[in-house]
Tab-separated table of C-alpha atoms in Angstrom:
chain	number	residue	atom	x	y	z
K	23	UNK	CA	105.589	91.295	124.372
K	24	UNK	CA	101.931	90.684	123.567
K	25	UNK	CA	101.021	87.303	123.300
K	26	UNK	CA	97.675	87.024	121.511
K	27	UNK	CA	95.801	83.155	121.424
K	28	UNK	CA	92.587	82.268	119.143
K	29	UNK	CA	90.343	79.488	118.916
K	30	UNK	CA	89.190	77.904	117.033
K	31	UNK	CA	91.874	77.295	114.237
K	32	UNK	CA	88.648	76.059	111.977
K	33	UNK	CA	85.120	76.126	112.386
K	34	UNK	CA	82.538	74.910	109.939
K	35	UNK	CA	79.041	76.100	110.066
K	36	UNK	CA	75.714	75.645	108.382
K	37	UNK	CA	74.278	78.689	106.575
K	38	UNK	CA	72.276	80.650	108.841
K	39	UNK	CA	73.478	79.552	112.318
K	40	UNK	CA	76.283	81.680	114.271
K	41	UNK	CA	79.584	81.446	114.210
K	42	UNK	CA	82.055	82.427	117.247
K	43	UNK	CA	85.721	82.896	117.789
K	44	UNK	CA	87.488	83.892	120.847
K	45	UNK	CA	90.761	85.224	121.290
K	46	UNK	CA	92.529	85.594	124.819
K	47	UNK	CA	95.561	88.410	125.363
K	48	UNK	CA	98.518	88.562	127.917
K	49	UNK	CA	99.294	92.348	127.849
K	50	UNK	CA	97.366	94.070	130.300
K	51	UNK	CA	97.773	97.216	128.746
K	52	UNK	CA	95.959	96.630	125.703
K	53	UNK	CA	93.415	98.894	125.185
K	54	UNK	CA	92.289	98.154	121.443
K	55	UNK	CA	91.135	95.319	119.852
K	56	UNK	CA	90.633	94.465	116.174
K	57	UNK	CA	89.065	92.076	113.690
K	58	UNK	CA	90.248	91.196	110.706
K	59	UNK	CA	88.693	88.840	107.617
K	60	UNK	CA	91.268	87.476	105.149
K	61	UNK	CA	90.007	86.209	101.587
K	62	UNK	CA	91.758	84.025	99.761
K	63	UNK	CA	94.531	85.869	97.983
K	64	UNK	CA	93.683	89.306	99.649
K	65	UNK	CA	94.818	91.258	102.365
K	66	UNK	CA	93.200	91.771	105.675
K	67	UNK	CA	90.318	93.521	106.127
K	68	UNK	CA	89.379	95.436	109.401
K	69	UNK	CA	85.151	94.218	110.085
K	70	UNK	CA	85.044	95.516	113.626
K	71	UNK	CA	87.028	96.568	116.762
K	72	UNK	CA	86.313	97.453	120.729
K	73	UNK	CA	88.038	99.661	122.942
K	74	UNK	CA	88.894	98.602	126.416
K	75	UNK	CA	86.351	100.653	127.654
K	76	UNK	CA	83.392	99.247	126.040
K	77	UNK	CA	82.332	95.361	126.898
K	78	UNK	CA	80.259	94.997	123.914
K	79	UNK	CA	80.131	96.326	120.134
K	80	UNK	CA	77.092	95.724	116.958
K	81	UNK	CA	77.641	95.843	113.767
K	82	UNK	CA	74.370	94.175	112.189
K	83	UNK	CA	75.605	90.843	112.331
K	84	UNK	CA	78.940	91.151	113.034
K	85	UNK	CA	79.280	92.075	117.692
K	86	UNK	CA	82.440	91.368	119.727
K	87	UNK	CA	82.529	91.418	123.433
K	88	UNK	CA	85.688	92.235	125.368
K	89	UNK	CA	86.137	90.742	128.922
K	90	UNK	CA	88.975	92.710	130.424
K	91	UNK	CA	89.182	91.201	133.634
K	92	UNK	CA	89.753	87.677	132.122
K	93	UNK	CA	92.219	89.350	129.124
K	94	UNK	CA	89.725	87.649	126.371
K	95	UNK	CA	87.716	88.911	123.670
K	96	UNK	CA	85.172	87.142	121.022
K	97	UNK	CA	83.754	87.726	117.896
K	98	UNK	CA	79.872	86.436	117.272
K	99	UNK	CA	78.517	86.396	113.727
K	100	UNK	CA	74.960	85.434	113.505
K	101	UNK	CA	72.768	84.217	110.293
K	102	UNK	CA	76.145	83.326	108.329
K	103	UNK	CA	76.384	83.352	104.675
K	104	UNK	CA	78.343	81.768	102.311
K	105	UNK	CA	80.404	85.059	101.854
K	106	UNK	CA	80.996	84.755	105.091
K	107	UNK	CA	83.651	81.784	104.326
K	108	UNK	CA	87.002	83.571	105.229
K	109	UNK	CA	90.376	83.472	107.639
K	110	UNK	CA	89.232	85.578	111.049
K	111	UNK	CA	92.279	87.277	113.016
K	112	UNK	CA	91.871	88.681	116.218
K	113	UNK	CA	94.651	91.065	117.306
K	114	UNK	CA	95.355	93.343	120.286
K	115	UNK	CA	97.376	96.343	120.908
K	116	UNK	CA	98.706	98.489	123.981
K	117	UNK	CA	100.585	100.628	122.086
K	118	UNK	CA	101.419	101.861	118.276
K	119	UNK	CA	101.927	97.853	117.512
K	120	UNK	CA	99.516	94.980	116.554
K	121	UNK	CA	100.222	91.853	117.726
K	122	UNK	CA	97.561	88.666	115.850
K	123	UNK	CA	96.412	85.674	116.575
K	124	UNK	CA	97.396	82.762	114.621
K	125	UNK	CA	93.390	83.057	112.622
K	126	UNK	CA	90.060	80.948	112.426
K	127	UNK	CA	89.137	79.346	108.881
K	128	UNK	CA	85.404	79.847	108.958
K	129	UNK	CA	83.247	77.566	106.065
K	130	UNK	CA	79.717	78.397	105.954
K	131	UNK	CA	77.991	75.119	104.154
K	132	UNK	CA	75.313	75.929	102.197
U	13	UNK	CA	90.300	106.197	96.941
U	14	UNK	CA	92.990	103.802	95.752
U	15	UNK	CA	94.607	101.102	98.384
U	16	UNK	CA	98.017	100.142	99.393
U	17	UNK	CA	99.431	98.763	96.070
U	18	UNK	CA	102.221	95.669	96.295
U	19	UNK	CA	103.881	94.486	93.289
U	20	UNK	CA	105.069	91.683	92.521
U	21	UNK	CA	102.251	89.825	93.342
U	22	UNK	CA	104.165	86.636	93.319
U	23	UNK	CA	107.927	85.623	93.246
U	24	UNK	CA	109.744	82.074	93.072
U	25	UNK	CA	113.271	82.384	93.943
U	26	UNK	CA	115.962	79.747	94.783
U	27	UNK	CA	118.079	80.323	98.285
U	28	UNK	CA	120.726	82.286	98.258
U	29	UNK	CA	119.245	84.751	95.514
U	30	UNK	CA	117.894	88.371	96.852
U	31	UNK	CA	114.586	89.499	95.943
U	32	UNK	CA	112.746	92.855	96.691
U	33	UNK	CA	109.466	93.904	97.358
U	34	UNK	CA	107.948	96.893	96.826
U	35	UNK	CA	104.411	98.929	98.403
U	36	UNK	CA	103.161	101.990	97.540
U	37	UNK	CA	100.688	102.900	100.220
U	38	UNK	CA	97.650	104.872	100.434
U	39	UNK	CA	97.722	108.278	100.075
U	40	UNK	CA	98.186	111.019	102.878
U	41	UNK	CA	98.974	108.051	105.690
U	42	UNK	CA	101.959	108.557	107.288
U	43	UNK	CA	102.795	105.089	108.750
U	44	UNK	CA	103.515	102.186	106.653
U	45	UNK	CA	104.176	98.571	108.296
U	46	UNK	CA	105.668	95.536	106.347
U	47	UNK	CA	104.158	92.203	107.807
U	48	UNK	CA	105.518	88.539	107.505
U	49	UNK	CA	102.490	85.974	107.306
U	50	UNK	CA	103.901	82.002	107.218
U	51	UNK	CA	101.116	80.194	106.043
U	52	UNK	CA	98.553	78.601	108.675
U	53	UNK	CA	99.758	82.211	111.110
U	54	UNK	CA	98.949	85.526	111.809
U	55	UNK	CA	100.537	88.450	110.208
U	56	UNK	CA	103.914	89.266	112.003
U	57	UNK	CA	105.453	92.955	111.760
U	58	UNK	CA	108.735	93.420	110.588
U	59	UNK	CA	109.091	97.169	110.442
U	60	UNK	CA	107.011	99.909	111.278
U	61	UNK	CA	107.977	103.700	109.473
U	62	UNK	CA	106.530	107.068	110.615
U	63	UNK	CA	107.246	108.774	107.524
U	64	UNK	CA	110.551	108.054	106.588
U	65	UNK	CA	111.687	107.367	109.990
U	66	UNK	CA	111.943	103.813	111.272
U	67	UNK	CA	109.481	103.078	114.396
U	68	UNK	CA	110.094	99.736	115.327
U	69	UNK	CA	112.106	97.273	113.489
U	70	UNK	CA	113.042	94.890	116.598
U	71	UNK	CA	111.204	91.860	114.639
U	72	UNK	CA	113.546	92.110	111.016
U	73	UNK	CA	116.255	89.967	110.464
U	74	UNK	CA	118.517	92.348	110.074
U	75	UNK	CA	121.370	90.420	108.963
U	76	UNK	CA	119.447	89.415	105.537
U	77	UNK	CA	116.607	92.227	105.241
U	78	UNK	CA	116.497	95.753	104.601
U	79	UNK	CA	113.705	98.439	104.113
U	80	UNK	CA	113.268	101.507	102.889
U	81	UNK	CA	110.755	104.455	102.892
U	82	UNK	CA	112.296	107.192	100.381
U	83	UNK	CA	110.592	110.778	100.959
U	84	UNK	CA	107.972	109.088	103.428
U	85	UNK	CA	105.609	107.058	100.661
U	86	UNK	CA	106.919	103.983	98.734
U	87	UNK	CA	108.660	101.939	100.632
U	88	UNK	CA	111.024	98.790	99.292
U	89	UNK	CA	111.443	95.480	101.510
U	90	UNK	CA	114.891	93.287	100.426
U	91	UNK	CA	115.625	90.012	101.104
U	92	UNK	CA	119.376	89.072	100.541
U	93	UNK	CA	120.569	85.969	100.714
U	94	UNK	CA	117.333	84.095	100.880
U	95	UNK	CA	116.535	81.021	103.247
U	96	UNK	CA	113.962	78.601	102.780
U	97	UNK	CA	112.139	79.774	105.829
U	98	UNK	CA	111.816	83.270	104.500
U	99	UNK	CA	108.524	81.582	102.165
U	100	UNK	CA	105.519	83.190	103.054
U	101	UNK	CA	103.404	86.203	102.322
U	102	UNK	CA	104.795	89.452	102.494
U	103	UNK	CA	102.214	92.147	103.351
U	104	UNK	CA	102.652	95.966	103.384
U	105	UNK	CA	100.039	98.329	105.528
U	106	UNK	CA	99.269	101.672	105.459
U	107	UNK	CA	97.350	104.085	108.787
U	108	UNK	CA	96.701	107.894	108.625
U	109	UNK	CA	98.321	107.852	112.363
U	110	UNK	CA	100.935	105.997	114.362
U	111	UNK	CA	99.193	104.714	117.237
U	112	UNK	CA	97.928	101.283	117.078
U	113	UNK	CA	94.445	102.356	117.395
U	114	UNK	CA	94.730	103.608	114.065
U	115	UNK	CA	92.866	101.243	111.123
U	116	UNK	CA	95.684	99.660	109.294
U	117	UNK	CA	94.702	98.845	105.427
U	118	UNK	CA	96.670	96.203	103.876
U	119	UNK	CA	97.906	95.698	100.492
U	120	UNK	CA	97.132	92.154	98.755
U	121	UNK	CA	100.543	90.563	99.543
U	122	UNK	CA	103.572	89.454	97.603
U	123	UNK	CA	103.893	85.513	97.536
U	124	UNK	CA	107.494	84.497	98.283
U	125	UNK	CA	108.803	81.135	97.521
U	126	UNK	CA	112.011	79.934	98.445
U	127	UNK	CA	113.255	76.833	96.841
């Protein structure tokens, strides 16, 4: 099955700078890749996802880039805020099943 | 438009009890999923249902877990008997289609504790 690895586990940054997490996948068949943000006593939230064939997705400060050749995938938020403070998953998918990575605590310091 | 509803929100049980779990998921989506997240991982699906039929359930213990999805909307996760291991956060997600591609919307979780 779909093996799906993220780093970092944590990643504190000042408010304002970026933040990025990258994910790598075994499955070469995955075509579809989400993002999820988890608050603290809340289920997660889809922010953004690619499709295999794009290499690169915006959404104002939110972009992920998918390398497919090298089965990885990362997520780049720029001018963080403290709302930004959250659990990150990454997950991938080949089929009707999502398979996650094990999430990224991001603290944005104010 | 309402989201996928979980109640209870939190449960302490000791081992050996059952305990069940029940999601009510967004209207109109045919595909519910019931997740396992241990604390410090990713979600991990237990059961997927198209409808009331039973996708994928390869991942459920089926010796001590049982689902449900009566007339293809709420659906009812059971845990009987309990191990300590089963602690974790039990969420339920809902998709208008089956593929994976689909956006899956998640409830807020049920808290399980084992003790």
């Amino acid at each position: 099955g779909e093996n799906v690895e993220q780093h970092p586990s944590t990643l504190s940054v000042q408010e304002g700078d970026s933040a990025v997490i990258k994910c790598t996948y075994s499955d070469s068949a995955s075509n579809y890749f989400p993002w999820y943000k988890q608050e603290l006593g809340k289920g997660p939230q889809l922010i953004i996802d690619i499709r295999s064939n794009v290499g690169e997705k915006k959404d104002q400060r939110i972009a992920v880039t998918l390398n497919k050749t090298a089965k990885h995938f990362s997520l780049h938020i720029t001018e963080t805020q403290p709302e930004d403070s959250a659990v990150y998953f990454c997950a991938a998918s080949a089929d009707y099943k999502l398979s996650f990575g094990a999430g990224t605590t991001v603290t944005v310091r104010a | 438009e309402a989201g996928v509803a979980q109640s209870p929100r939190y449960k302490i049980i000791e081992k050996r009890q059952s305990v069940a779990f029940w999601c009510n998921p967004i209207s109109g989506h045919a595909t519910l999923y019931w997740y396992q997240q241990i604390l410090g991982q990713g979600p991990k699906l237990l059961i997927q249902f198209q409808n009331n039929g039973v996708v994928d359930d390869s991942q459920l213990p089926k010796d001590r877990f049982s689902a449900e999805r009566l007339k293809g909307v709420d659906s009812t996760l059971k845990i009987q008997p309990a191990k300590l291991e089963d602690s974790a956060v039990y969420l339920c997600a809902s998709s208008f289609g089956t593929s994976g591609r689909n956006e899956q919307y998640f409830g807020p979780g049920t808290r399980l504790t084992v003790t």
